[in-house]
Amino acid sequence: MGATKIKIAKNLARIRENIAAACARSGRNTDDVGLVVVTKSVGLGEIKSLLELGVTELGENRVQQLTLRAAELDEYLKRRRNGPLARPRWHMVGHLQRNKVKAVLNVAGVIQSVDSLRLAEEIDARAGRDERRVEIMLQVNCSEESQKFGCAVGAALHLGELICTLKHLRLIGLMTIGPLTDDPQAARPAFVRLRELFEEMRHEKVGGEGFRHLSMGMSQDYAAAVEEGATILRIGTAVFA
Ligand SMILES: *Cc1c(COP(=O)(O)O)cnc(C)c1O
């Protein structure tokens, strides 16, 4: 095993231990907490290592890098001689402009960063042309002062209802980005807000059975996110540093 792969394996093991400890503290099952590794800060070598280590849920926050990465990796997997590897599933986690929707749909399995009806409608229209149904999450701005993107907490329920009328979308959950600070506890109120909003939406029968994910928690704050009910963590730095 190369040095990079060993480092990543160790980091993943430590992250999984921390997740298990946070699950134990909050009476949760580790099977209910998934990990998306955000690869925006690394090269193709690290991504290959991830796949070899069995990580298949990957995330990018920029359309151009997402499409480039996905294409490069496809090519590599096609040519690879030493045993087959599972193909990754890409999550788009960054701000998405409507004119980039087509490019994203070519590669992403999940779009976590839907934050307006106009964007949702554009994704729905494009997906309709391909006769497919796209998994999306509604990004909510739960730490109102510090984030530019995401819909307001007060607008989320209604927006969720509208999104659920779009036939080629499947709303699978809510996503939020905690406030950007070094204090891991500072994000907790935002996570609590997202979970409460989620419960309120479930109570109002938004989304149905498939509406079941809370995507929250990054390198600095994932333990708090697990304790507050995250089902998808998006972690980059802690995997590669
Ligand atoms: C970069 C990024 C992450 C991962 O952040 P780290 O601090 O590197 O773990 C998660 N979510 C989004 C939307 C990101 O852009």
Short mmCIF file of N, CA and C in Angstrom, two decimals, residues 170-172 198 202 205-213:
data_model
loop_
_atom_site.label_atom_id
_atom_site.label_comp_id
_atom_site.label_asym_id
_atom_site.label_seq_id
_atom_site.Cartn_x
_atom_site.Cartn_y
_atom_site.Cartn_z
N ARG A 170 -36.93 13.35 -6.74
CA ARG A 170 -37.25 12.61 -5.54
C ARG A 170 -36.55 13.31 -4.38
N LEU A 171 -37.35 13.95 -3.53
CA LEU A 171 -36.78 14.68 -2.40
C LEU A 171 -36.42 13.67 -1.31
N ILE A 172 -35.10 13.49 -1.08
CA ILE A 172 -34.69 12.45 -0.13
C ILE A 172 -34.26 13.02 1.22
N PHE A 198 -36.94 19.10 9.72
CA PHE A 198 -37.17 17.80 9.09
C PHE A 198 -38.37 17.09 9.73
N ARG A 202 -41.87 16.07 7.99
CA ARG A 202 -42.39 14.69 8.02
C ARG A 202 -43.81 14.69 8.59
N LYS A 205 -46.28 15.49 6.24
CA LYS A 205 -46.33 14.51 5.15
C LYS A 205 -45.64 14.98 3.87
N VAL A 206 -44.61 15.79 4.03
CA VAL A 206 -43.84 16.20 2.86
C VAL A 206 -42.90 15.05 2.48
N GLY A 207 -42.89 14.71 1.21
CA GLY A 207 -41.86 13.79 0.73
C GLY A 207 -42.13 12.30 0.87
N GLY A 208 -42.92 11.90 1.84
CA GLY A 208 -43.23 10.47 1.98
C GLY A 208 -42.05 9.65 2.46
N GLU A 209 -42.12 8.36 2.16
CA GLU A 209 -41.14 7.37 2.65
C GLU A 209 -39.69 7.73 2.31
N GLY A 210 -39.50 8.24 1.09
CA GLY A 210 -38.13 8.49 0.63
C GLY A 210 -37.47 9.67 1.30
N PHE A 211 -38.26 10.49 1.96
CA PHE A 211 -37.74 11.70 2.61
C PHE A 211 -37.19 11.31 3.97
N ARG A 212 -35.88 11.01 4.04
CA ARG A 212 -35.38 10.43 5.29
C ARG A 212 -33.96 10.82 5.64
N HIS A 213 -33.36 11.73 4.87
CA HIS A 213 -31.95 12.05 5.15
C HIS A 213 -31.73 13.45 5.71
#
